[in-house]
Short mmCIF file of C-alpha atoms in Angstrom, two decimals:
data_model
loop_
_atom_site.label_atom_id
_atom_site.label_comp_id
_atom_site.label_asym_id
_atom_site.label_seq_id
_atom_site.Cartn_x
_atom_site.Cartn_y
_atom_site.Cartn_z
CA MET B 11 -10.87 46.31 9.64
CA HIS B 12 -8.10 44.16 8.23
CA MET B 13 -9.26 41.06 10.08
CA SER B 14 -12.83 41.34 8.92
CA TYR B 15 -11.62 41.86 5.38
CA LEU B 16 -9.48 38.70 5.52
CA ALA B 17 -12.29 36.80 7.23
CA ARG B 18 -14.68 37.82 4.46
CA PHE B 19 -12.26 36.63 1.81
CA TRP B 20 -11.71 33.29 3.57
CA ASP B 21 -15.44 32.89 4.11
CA SER B 22 -16.24 33.11 0.39
CA THR B 23 -16.14 30.05 -1.85
CA ILE B 24 -13.93 31.87 -4.35
CA GLY B 25 -11.59 33.13 -1.59
CA LYS B 26 -11.07 29.56 -0.40
CA LYS B 27 -10.49 28.39 -3.96
CA ILE B 28 -7.88 31.12 -4.46
CA VAL B 29 -6.13 29.95 -1.27
CA MET B 30 -6.23 26.41 -2.65
CA ALA B 31 -4.81 27.61 -5.96
CA ILE B 32 -1.89 29.48 -4.39
CA THR B 33 -1.03 26.70 -1.93
CA GLY B 34 -1.40 24.27 -4.84
CA ILE B 35 1.21 26.18 -6.83
CA VAL B 36 3.55 25.98 -3.82
CA GLY B 37 2.94 22.22 -3.81
CA VAL B 38 3.60 21.82 -7.54
CA LEU B 39 6.89 23.72 -7.31
CA PHE B 40 7.94 21.65 -4.30
CA VAL B 41 7.01 18.40 -6.02
CA LEU B 42 9.05 19.30 -9.12
CA GLY B 43 12.10 20.10 -6.98
CA HIS B 44 11.66 16.99 -4.84
CA MET B 45 11.34 14.78 -7.91
CA SER B 46 14.46 16.22 -9.53
CA GLY B 47 16.45 15.65 -6.33
CA ASN B 48 15.17 12.08 -6.09
CA LEU B 49 16.65 11.20 -9.46
CA LEU B 50 20.12 11.52 -7.85
CA MET B 51 19.35 8.01 -6.53
CA PHE B 52 20.54 6.78 -9.92
CA LYS B 53 23.88 8.59 -9.38
CA GLY B 54 24.61 6.80 -6.13
CA ALA B 55 25.03 7.09 -2.37
CA GLU B 56 27.60 9.90 -2.47
CA ALA B 57 25.43 12.14 -4.67
CA MET B 58 22.40 11.60 -2.39
CA HIS B 59 24.49 12.37 0.69
CA GLU B 60 25.78 15.61 -0.82
CA TYR B 61 22.23 16.52 -1.81
CA ALA B 62 21.14 16.00 1.79
CA LEU B 63 23.97 18.25 2.98
CA LEU B 64 23.11 20.87 0.35
CA LEU B 65 19.54 21.07 1.69
CA ARG B 66 21.03 21.65 5.13
CA THR B 67 23.23 24.58 4.04
CA SER B 68 21.16 26.75 6.34
CA MET B 69 19.03 25.08 8.97
CA PRO B 70 16.88 28.20 9.60
CA LEU B 71 16.13 28.38 5.87
CA LEU B 72 15.34 24.67 5.75
CA TRP B 73 12.94 25.04 8.66
CA ALA B 74 11.34 28.09 7.08
CA ALA B 75 10.73 26.02 3.94
CA ARG B 76 9.41 23.07 5.97
CA LEU B 77 7.01 25.21 7.98
CA GLY B 78 5.90 27.01 4.83
CA LEU B 79 5.15 23.70 3.14
CA ILE B 80 3.27 22.35 6.16
CA ALA B 81 1.22 25.56 6.30
CA ALA B 82 0.47 25.27 2.57
CA VAL B 83 -0.70 21.65 2.91
CA ALA B 84 -2.77 22.50 5.98
CA LEU B 85 -4.51 25.46 4.32
CA HIS B 86 -5.09 23.49 1.12
CA ALA B 87 -6.63 20.57 3.03
CA LEU B 88 -8.70 22.77 5.35
CA ALA B 89 -10.17 24.76 2.45
CA ALA B 90 -10.89 21.54 0.55
CA PHE B 91 -12.62 20.03 3.58
CA GLN B 92 -14.79 23.10 4.20
CA LEU B 93 -15.70 23.46 0.52
CA THR B 94 -16.63 19.78 0.31
CA GLN B 95 -18.96 20.25 3.27
CA ARG B 96 -20.61 23.22 1.55
CA SER B 97 -20.88 21.23 -1.66
CA ASN B 98 -22.61 18.35 0.14
CA ALA B 99 -24.99 20.78 1.82
CA ALA B 100 -25.74 22.47 -1.51
CA ARG B 101 -27.43 19.32 -2.85
CA PRO B 102 -29.19 17.52 0.00
CA GLN B 103 -31.23 15.38 -2.38
CA LYS B 104 -29.35 13.49 -5.06
CA TYR B 105 -30.65 12.66 -8.53
CA ALA B 106 -32.11 9.21 -9.09
CA LYS B 107 -30.43 9.23 -12.49
CA SER B 108 -27.27 11.18 -13.15
CA ALA B 109 -25.25 11.29 -16.34
CA PRO B 110 -22.14 13.47 -16.11
CA GLN B 111 -20.94 14.43 -19.59
CA VAL B 112 -17.43 15.85 -19.44
CA THR B 113 -16.11 15.50 -15.92
CA THR B 114 -12.93 13.47 -15.64
CA PHE B 115 -12.02 10.54 -13.39
CA ALA B 116 -9.41 12.88 -11.90
CA ALA B 117 -12.00 15.53 -11.01
CA LYS B 118 -14.45 13.00 -9.56
CA THR B 119 -11.86 11.33 -7.33
CA ILE B 120 -9.73 14.34 -6.38
CA ARG B 121 -11.14 14.52 -2.83
CA TYR B 122 -10.36 10.87 -2.10
CA GLY B 123 -6.97 11.26 -3.77
CA GLY B 124 -6.31 14.29 -1.58
CA VAL B 125 -7.05 12.32 1.60
CA LEU B 126 -4.78 9.53 0.36
CA LEU B 127 -2.00 12.05 -0.35
CA LEU B 128 -2.37 13.57 3.11
CA ALA B 129 -1.98 10.11 4.68
CA PHE B 130 0.96 9.48 2.37
CA ILE B 131 2.72 12.72 3.38
CA VAL B 132 2.46 11.78 7.07
CA PHE B 133 3.69 8.24 6.36
CA HIS B 134 6.47 9.46 4.07
CA ILE B 135 7.85 11.86 6.71
CA LEU B 136 7.77 9.13 9.37
CA HIS B 137 9.33 6.71 6.89
CA MET B 138 12.05 8.64 5.08
CA THR B 139 12.68 11.80 7.13
CA LEU B 140 12.39 10.51 10.68
CA GLY B 141 13.00 6.80 9.99
CA GLN B 142 10.40 5.78 12.58
CA VAL B 143 8.12 3.55 10.49
CA ALA B 144 9.04 0.64 8.18
CA ALA B 145 12.62 1.91 7.99
CA PRO B 146 15.03 -0.89 8.82
CA GLY B 147 18.64 0.23 9.31
CA PHE B 148 17.77 3.92 9.00
CA VAL B 149 20.83 6.18 9.15
CA HIS B 150 20.41 9.96 9.28
CA LEU B 151 21.93 11.72 6.22
CA ASP B 152 22.31 8.50 4.25
CA PRO B 153 19.22 8.88 2.04
CA TYR B 154 20.50 6.46 -0.62
CA ASN B 155 20.57 3.43 1.67
CA ASN B 156 17.46 4.59 3.54
CA VAL B 157 15.50 4.66 0.28
CA ARG B 158 17.06 1.40 -0.95
CA GLN B 159 16.10 -0.44 2.23
CA GLY B 160 12.90 1.45 2.93
CA LEU B 161 11.44 0.60 -0.47
CA ALA B 162 12.66 -2.99 -0.59
CA ASN B 163 9.35 -4.04 0.96
CA PRO B 164 6.93 -4.45 -1.99
CA LEU B 165 3.97 -3.38 0.17
CA VAL B 166 5.66 -0.09 1.04
CA ALA B 167 6.83 0.45 -2.54
CA GLY B 168 3.26 -0.34 -3.69
CA PHE B 169 1.85 2.32 -1.37
CA TYR B 170 4.33 4.83 -2.79
CA LEU B 171 3.24 3.95 -6.33
CA LEU B 172 -0.44 4.24 -5.39
CA ALA B 173 0.19 7.66 -3.86
CA MET B 174 2.03 8.76 -7.01
CA GLY B 175 -1.00 7.70 -9.06
CA ALA B 176 -3.16 9.92 -6.87
CA LEU B 177 -0.63 12.74 -7.22
CA GLY B 178 -0.75 12.42 -11.01
CA MET B 179 -4.57 12.65 -10.94
CA HIS B 180 -4.34 15.63 -8.59
CA LEU B 181 -1.95 17.45 -10.94
CA TYR B 182 -3.95 16.51 -14.06
CA HIS B 183 -6.97 18.36 -12.68
CA GLY B 184 -5.27 20.89 -10.42
CA THR B 185 -2.61 22.35 -12.68
CA TRP B 186 -5.25 22.96 -15.34
CA ALA B 187 -7.82 24.35 -12.91
CA VAL B 188 -5.39 26.63 -11.07
CA PHE B 189 -5.11 29.06 -13.99
CA ARG B 190 -8.90 29.32 -14.13
CA THR B 191 -9.32 29.73 -10.39
CA LEU B 192 -6.82 32.57 -10.42
CA GLY B 193 -8.47 33.98 -13.53
CA VAL B 194 -5.30 34.15 -15.59
CA ALA B 195 -6.03 31.54 -18.27
CA ARG B 196 -6.44 32.84 -21.80
CA PRO B 197 -9.92 32.73 -23.32
CA SER B 198 -10.22 29.52 -25.30
CA PRO B 199 -12.79 27.98 -27.62
CA THR B 200 -11.94 24.64 -25.97
CA PRO B 201 -11.42 25.52 -22.30
CA LEU B 202 -11.53 21.88 -21.23
CA LYS B 203 -8.36 20.98 -23.20
CA ARG B 204 -5.34 20.59 -20.94
CA ARG B 205 -2.12 19.71 -22.72
CA LEU B 206 0.25 21.32 -20.22
CA ALA B 207 -1.39 19.55 -17.28
CA VAL B 208 -1.11 16.15 -18.97
CA VAL B 209 2.60 16.63 -19.62
CA LEU B 210 3.29 17.94 -16.12
CA ALA B 211 1.35 15.12 -14.46
CA ALA B 212 3.11 12.49 -16.60
CA VAL B 213 6.58 13.90 -15.90
CA VAL B 214 5.98 14.05 -12.14
CA VAL B 215 4.43 10.59 -11.91
CA LEU B 216 7.14 8.92 -14.00
CA GLY B 217 9.94 10.82 -12.26
CA PHE B 218 8.68 9.86 -8.81
CA ALA B 219 7.62 6.30 -9.67
CA ALA B 220 11.12 5.59 -11.01
CA ILE B 221 12.40 5.38 -7.42
CA PRO B 222 10.10 2.69 -5.91
CA LEU B 223 10.17 0.83 -9.25
CA GLY B 224 13.97 1.05 -9.27
CA ALA B 225 14.09 -0.28 -5.72
CA LEU B 226 11.78 -3.18 -6.62
CA VAL B 227 13.86 -4.25 -9.63
CA GLY B 228 17.14 -3.84 -7.75
CA ALA B 229 18.48 -0.82 -9.62
CA PHE B 230 20.05 0.51 -6.41
CA PRO B 231 22.93 -1.77 -5.33
CA GLU B 232 24.06 -1.80 -1.73
CA ALA B 233 26.61 0.96 -1.12
CA PRO B 234 28.84 1.87 1.83
CA SER B 235 27.27 4.64 3.87
CA PRO B 236 28.93 8.00 3.20
CA VAL B 237 28.00 8.98 6.77
CA MET B 238 30.12 6.11 8.18
CA ALA B 239 32.94 6.97 5.76
CA GLU B 240 33.06 10.52 7.10
CA GLY B 241 33.16 9.12 10.59
CA HIS B 242 30.15 11.00 11.96
CA MET S 24 -43.27 5.58 -30.42
CA ARG S 25 -43.70 3.87 -27.06
CA LEU S 26 -41.84 5.21 -24.06
CA THR S 27 -41.68 4.64 -20.34
CA LEU S 28 -41.51 7.80 -18.25
CA HIS S 29 -40.32 7.94 -14.65
CA VAL S 30 -41.45 11.33 -13.38
CA TRP S 31 -40.76 12.90 -9.99
CA ARG S 32 -44.06 13.58 -8.21
CA GLN S 33 -44.19 15.66 -5.07
CA SER S 34 -47.38 17.40 -3.98
CA GLY S 35 -45.69 20.24 -2.12
CA PRO S 36 -42.49 21.66 -0.60
CA ASN S 37 -42.55 19.43 2.48
CA ALA S 38 -44.32 16.40 1.06
CA THR S 39 -42.46 13.17 0.40
CA GLY S 40 -41.87 12.75 -3.29
CA LYS S 41 -41.24 9.72 -5.44
CA LEU S 42 -40.73 8.66 -9.02
CA GLU S 43 -43.98 7.55 -10.70
CA THR S 44 -43.86 5.39 -13.81
CA TYR S 45 -46.09 6.28 -16.80
CA PRO S 46 -46.13 4.15 -19.95
CA MET S 47 -46.65 6.40 -22.98
CA ASP S 48 -47.94 5.38 -26.39
CA GLY S 49 -48.39 7.27 -29.64
CA ILE S 50 -45.51 9.66 -29.19
CA GLU S 51 -44.45 11.23 -32.46
CA ALA S 52 -40.87 12.14 -33.32
CA ASP S 53 -41.93 15.68 -34.25
CA MET S 54 -43.38 16.43 -30.82
CA SER S 55 -41.39 18.61 -28.49
CA PHE S 56 -40.59 17.22 -25.07
CA LEU S 57 -43.14 19.57 -23.51
CA GLU S 58 -45.83 18.51 -26.01
CA MET S 59 -45.16 14.97 -24.87
CA PHE S 60 -45.76 16.20 -21.31
CA ASP S 61 -48.98 17.94 -22.45
CA LEU S 62 -50.07 14.55 -23.76
CA LEU S 63 -49.20 12.90 -20.45
CA ASN S 64 -51.16 15.52 -18.51
CA GLU S 65 -54.15 15.14 -20.85
CA LYS S 66 -54.06 11.43 -20.14
CA LEU S 67 -53.73 11.91 -16.37
CA THR S 68 -56.58 14.45 -16.35
CA LEU S 69 -58.89 12.06 -18.25
CA GLU S 70 -58.00 9.34 -15.74
CA GLY S 71 -59.00 11.73 -12.96
CA LYS S 72 -55.43 12.04 -11.68
CA GLU S 73 -53.45 15.12 -10.79
CA PRO S 74 -51.46 16.36 -13.83
CA VAL S 75 -47.71 16.86 -13.51
CA ALA S 76 -46.76 20.42 -12.55
CA PHE S 77 -43.97 21.76 -14.76
CA ALA S 78 -42.95 25.33 -15.54
CA HIS S 79 -43.07 26.60 -19.11
CA ASP S 80 -43.69 29.90 -20.79
CA CYS S 81 -42.26 30.90 -24.18
CA ARG S 82 -41.61 27.40 -25.53
CA GLU S 83 -38.94 28.84 -27.82
CA GLY S 84 -35.83 28.66 -25.68
CA ILE S 85 -35.62 32.20 -24.32
CA CYS S 86 -37.53 32.35 -21.05
CA GLY S 87 -35.59 29.73 -19.11
CA SER S 88 -38.53 28.26 -17.22
CA CYS S 89 -38.97 24.77 -18.73
CA ASN S 90 -36.45 23.07 -16.49
CA MET S 91 -36.24 19.30 -16.38
CA MET S 92 -33.42 16.94 -15.54
CA ILE S 93 -33.91 14.37 -18.30
CA SER S 94 -32.20 11.02 -17.65
CA GLY S 95 -29.47 12.81 -15.71
CA GLN S 96 -28.92 15.62 -18.21
CA ALA S 97 -30.18 19.15 -17.65
CA HIS S 98 -32.56 19.97 -20.56
CA GLY S 99 -31.91 16.50 -21.98
CA PRO S 100 -29.43 15.14 -24.48
CA TRP S 101 -29.32 17.94 -27.07
CA LYS S 102 -26.52 20.49 -26.87
CA GLY S 103 -27.48 24.15 -26.80
CA ALA S 104 -31.18 23.46 -26.32
CA THR S 105 -33.72 24.00 -23.57
CA THR S 106 -36.28 21.32 -22.69
CA CYS S 107 -38.90 22.97 -24.93
CA GLN S 108 -36.47 22.89 -27.87
CA LEU S 109 -35.79 19.21 -27.33
CA HIS S 110 -37.79 17.01 -29.68
CA MET S 111 -38.84 13.43 -29.32
CA ARG S 112 -36.67 12.35 -32.24
CA ALA S 113 -33.86 12.50 -29.70
CA PHE S 114 -35.32 9.27 -28.31
CA LYS S 115 -36.14 5.93 -29.80
CA ASP S 116 -38.99 3.48 -29.43
CA GLY S 117 -38.89 1.64 -26.11
CA ASP S 118 -36.69 4.18 -24.31
CA GLU S 119 -37.01 4.72 -20.59
CA ILE S 120 -36.76 8.38 -19.57
CA TRP S 121 -36.22 9.73 -16.05
CA VAL S 122 -37.53 13.24 -15.42
CA GLU S 123 -36.56 15.02 -12.22
CA PRO S 124 -36.56 18.63 -11.00
CA TRP S 125 -33.37 20.67 -10.53
CA ARG S 126 -31.82 19.49 -7.28
CA ALA S 127 -30.20 22.21 -5.16
CA LYS S 128 -30.75 23.50 -1.65
CA ALA S 129 -30.84 27.02 -3.10
CA PHE S 130 -33.70 26.01 -5.46
CA PRO S 131 -36.41 24.90 -3.01
CA MET S 132 -39.08 22.53 -4.27
CA ILE S 133 -42.51 23.95 -5.09
CA LYS S 134 -44.29 21.02 -6.73
CA ASP S 135 -43.41 18.05 -8.95
CA LEU S 136 -40.89 19.46 -11.46
CA VAL S 137 -41.19 23.10 -10.39
CA VAL S 138 -38.56 24.65 -8.15
CA ASP S 139 -38.14 28.20 -6.88
CA ARG S 140 -35.25 29.98 -8.61
CA SER S 141 -35.60 33.32 -6.80
CA ALA S 142 -32.05 32.83 -5.51
CA PHE S 143 -30.91 33.89 -9.00
CA ASP S 144 -33.01 37.07 -8.76
CA ARG S 145 -31.37 37.92 -5.45
CA ILE S 146 -27.90 37.42 -6.94
CA ILE S 147 -28.85 39.84 -9.74
CA GLN S 148 -30.27 42.32 -7.20
CA ALA S 149 -27.00 42.21 -5.28
CA GLY S 150 -25.04 43.73 -8.16
CA GLY S 151 -26.18 42.66 -11.62
CA TYR S 152 -26.98 46.18 -12.79
CA ILE S 153 -25.38 49.41 -14.00
CA SER S 154 -26.21 52.92 -12.90
CA VAL S 155 -27.42 55.32 -15.59
CA ASN S 156 -28.31 58.94 -14.99
CA THR S 157 -31.78 59.98 -15.99
CA GLY S 158 -32.33 62.85 -18.41
CA GLY S 159 -32.37 63.11 -22.15
CA ALA S 160 -31.81 59.93 -24.12
CA ARG S 161 -28.14 59.52 -24.98
CA ASP S 162 -26.87 58.71 -28.40
CA ALA S 163 -26.55 54.97 -28.85
CA ASN S 164 -23.05 55.16 -30.28
CA GLU S 165 -21.69 57.73 -27.87
CA ILE S 166 -19.29 55.20 -26.33
CA LEU S 167 -17.29 53.18 -28.82
CA ILE S 168 -16.76 49.54 -27.89
CA GLY S 169 -14.61 47.06 -29.81
CA LYS S 170 -16.46 44.33 -31.66
CA GLU S 171 -14.54 41.53 -29.88
CA VAL S 172 -15.52 43.02 -26.53
CA VAL S 173 -19.16 43.35 -27.53
CA ASP S 174 -19.17 39.78 -28.83
CA GLU S 175 -17.67 38.38 -25.65
CA SER S 176 -20.06 40.39 -23.52
CA MET S 177 -23.02 39.29 -25.64
CA ASP S 178 -21.98 35.64 -25.36
CA ALA S 179 -22.26 35.98 -21.59
CA ALA S 180 -25.46 38.02 -21.84
CA THR S 181 -27.25 35.17 -23.61
CA CYS S 182 -27.75 33.58 -20.17
CA ILE S 183 -31.48 33.05 -19.62
CA GLY S 184 -31.11 32.18 -15.94
CA CYS S 185 -32.65 28.72 -16.31
CA GLY S 186 -30.42 27.13 -13.68
CA ALA S 187 -29.20 24.20 -15.80
CA CYS S 188 -25.63 25.03 -14.70
CA VAL S 189 -26.60 24.55 -11.05
CA ALA S 190 -28.56 21.40 -11.86
CA ALA S 191 -25.69 19.80 -13.77
CA CYS S 192 -22.93 20.82 -11.36
CA PRO S 193 -21.81 18.11 -8.92
CA ASN S 194 -21.51 20.88 -6.28
CA ALA S 195 -24.78 22.64 -7.22
CA SER S 196 -22.66 25.72 -7.88
CA ALA S 197 -24.08 28.87 -9.48
CA SER S 198 -20.68 29.94 -10.77
CA LEU S 199 -21.57 29.84 -14.46
CA PHE S 200 -24.68 31.97 -13.90
CA THR S 201 -22.97 34.51 -11.63
CA GLY S 202 -19.86 34.50 -13.81
CA ALA S 203 -21.99 35.19 -16.90
CA LYS S 204 -23.60 38.24 -15.26
CA ILE S 205 -20.28 39.57 -13.95
CA THR S 206 -18.64 39.05 -17.36
CA HIS S 207 -21.50 40.52 -19.37
CA LEU S 208 -21.49 43.79 -17.38
CA GLY S 209 -17.82 43.90 -16.41
CA LEU S 210 -16.60 43.83 -20.02
CA LEU S 211 -18.48 46.96 -21.05
CA PRO S 212 -17.49 50.56 -20.25
CA GLN S 213 -20.93 51.14 -18.72
CA GLY S 214 -20.24 48.36 -16.24
CA GLN S 215 -16.98 49.78 -14.88
CA PRO S 216 -18.18 52.10 -12.06
CA GLU S 217 -19.68 49.22 -10.07
CA ARG S 218 -17.30 46.51 -11.25
CA ASP S 219 -15.53 45.82 -7.93
CA ARG S 220 -18.65 46.16 -5.80
CA ARG S 221 -20.57 43.97 -8.24
CA ALA S 222 -18.06 41.10 -8.08
CA LEU S 223 -17.93 41.18 -4.27
CA ALA S 224 -21.67 41.54 -3.75
CA MET S 225 -22.80 38.95 -6.31
CA VAL S 226 -20.30 36.35 -5.11
CA GLU S 227 -21.29 36.99 -1.51
CA GLN S 228 -24.99 36.59 -2.37
CA MET S 229 -24.22 33.40 -4.32
CA ASP S 230 -22.60 32.00 -1.16
CA ILE S 231 -25.41 33.20 1.12
CA GLU S 232 -27.97 31.41 -1.05
CA GLY S 233 -26.19 28.13 -0.33
CA PHE S 234 -24.84 27.24 -3.76
CA GLY S 235 -21.67 25.13 -3.78
CA HIS S 236 -18.24 26.10 -5.06
CA CYS S 237 -16.75 25.58 -8.52
CA THR S 238 -14.47 22.58 -9.09
CA LEU S 239 -14.16 23.20 -12.84
CA THR S 240 -15.63 19.90 -13.95
CA GLY S 241 -17.06 21.64 -17.04
CA GLU S 242 -20.52 20.08 -16.58
CA CYS S 243 -22.24 23.51 -16.50
CA GLN S 244 -20.82 24.57 -19.85
CA GLU S 245 -21.98 21.27 -21.33
CA ALA S 246 -25.52 21.63 -19.92
CA CYS S 247 -25.98 25.34 -20.66
CA PRO S 248 -28.67 25.77 -23.36
CA LYS S 249 -26.86 28.94 -24.45
CA GLU S 250 -23.45 27.18 -24.45
CA ILE S 251 -21.83 29.79 -22.21
CA SER S 252 -18.15 28.99 -21.68
CA ILE S 253 -16.53 28.41 -18.29
CA ASP S 254 -14.30 31.33 -19.31
CA VAL S 255 -16.91 33.49 -17.55
CA ILE S 256 -16.08 31.70 -14.27
CA LYS S 257 -12.42 32.49 -14.80
CA ARG S 258 -13.35 36.13 -15.29
CA MET S 259 -15.51 36.17 -12.17
CA ASN S 260 -12.64 34.69 -10.15
CA ARG S 261 -10.25 37.35 -11.38
CA ASP S 262 -12.70 40.20 -10.82
CA TYR S 263 -13.38 38.87 -7.33
CA ALA S 264 -9.67 38.57 -6.49
CA VAL S 265 -8.88 42.07 -7.79
CA ALA S 266 -11.91 43.57 -6.03
CA ALA S 267 -11.08 41.83 -2.75
CA ALA S 268 -7.55 43.23 -2.95
CA ARG S 269 -8.46 46.85 -3.60
CA TYR S 270 -12.04 47.54 -2.65
CA VAL S 271 -12.65 49.67 0.43
CA GLU S 272 -16.12 49.93 1.91
CA PRO S 273 -17.32 53.55 1.46
CA LYS S 274 -17.23 55.55 4.69
CA GLU S 275 -20.54 56.57 6.26
CA THR S 276 -20.82 60.34 5.93
CA ALA S 277 -22.97 62.52 8.12
CA GLY S 278 -25.86 64.04 6.22
CA ALA S 279 -26.46 62.29 2.94
CA GLY S 280 -25.99 64.27 -0.24
#
């Protein structure tokens, strides 16, 4: 009985949207934490190293968080993919003339932005967590120098900035829509207004973009690796 | 006023359709959009051609049958108006106007600008009702309801089921329609007994009919001739979530009664 009940929920368009909303909230909270941690780059190599150690206080907890985040991204993307397919099937014949009135650039491009972000997440893990791609001189637990060197390539830094643009668009639409999808927004005479979402998107984009921009303008001077200093 | 019309012509459900161009002359600003179409059909009939099929009934904005996608906008450029309430002063001399039917898999084509909106009827049948015991007529004011609640419910109840929300939605979603019905009944005390079942059944029927999902673009609210707010979608989502969490299918019992 429980399976069929869950299957029914997942099968409905609103059920999938609710899954997207909840996994989206997980993503927003993660992104805010990640962005705050990133800003330690401006404090230096030692601060970044300690931050890396702090995250590793408990490896089982870290892995629980990692798996939870991967599951959230996977569910979010799967629901989005299936809903997009239903949406395409719902209008087999397009209009010869269409004139959208109030939809935003963010809403219109959110599916493409989502695909870009998914590609970015994979690249970013290979780049900064595993040090396998475009990561010259990668040293485990020395995030300061890994970021400094990893983002010295303008092409790589450019890709990071592009992805942050997509993230900003995603948050501009998503953090406003999430309250409506979950049905907790207050009734409003102007339901399309979204002040909180604008602020949140701007803070996240600027906070994240500061790192690749900082790397490009040389705000992160070379520093001795704290890992070497500790003699690991 | 001279106008150029591009009108979708399709002789039947499975026929190939295309946009036909009709130059129009002598259009007056005081004509309604449908009167302009009457003029076009008069002209086509005199030329021995098949007139354009379009649905219309009350011509005063309450029946919801005069559905036309006018240059990409459901019911045309005026806010809070159906196609029959749209007047030609909305256009200017020399304008080109594209007229197409609602496009959605759940609204199958019948002919030219007429589509079949029975999918809406089936969504209503799935749960858009309340149960009332028969017997002596009850006093109208027996159940007291706050004015704000009545107002909010009435705002949702103004839905005429025209389908402009589906037509304008990039996902051809029926969320504004279904949300309006769920809100209108779910706000009132009389709508409480079936509230959970209603939300589950109407949403399920909406999905079965093949409408898309809601991405909150706001296009439906903009196109709605009754200016129903997307707040009704928010309410539908909440009612659905709550119902999904607590509703248990009634057990089959031996021997009804």
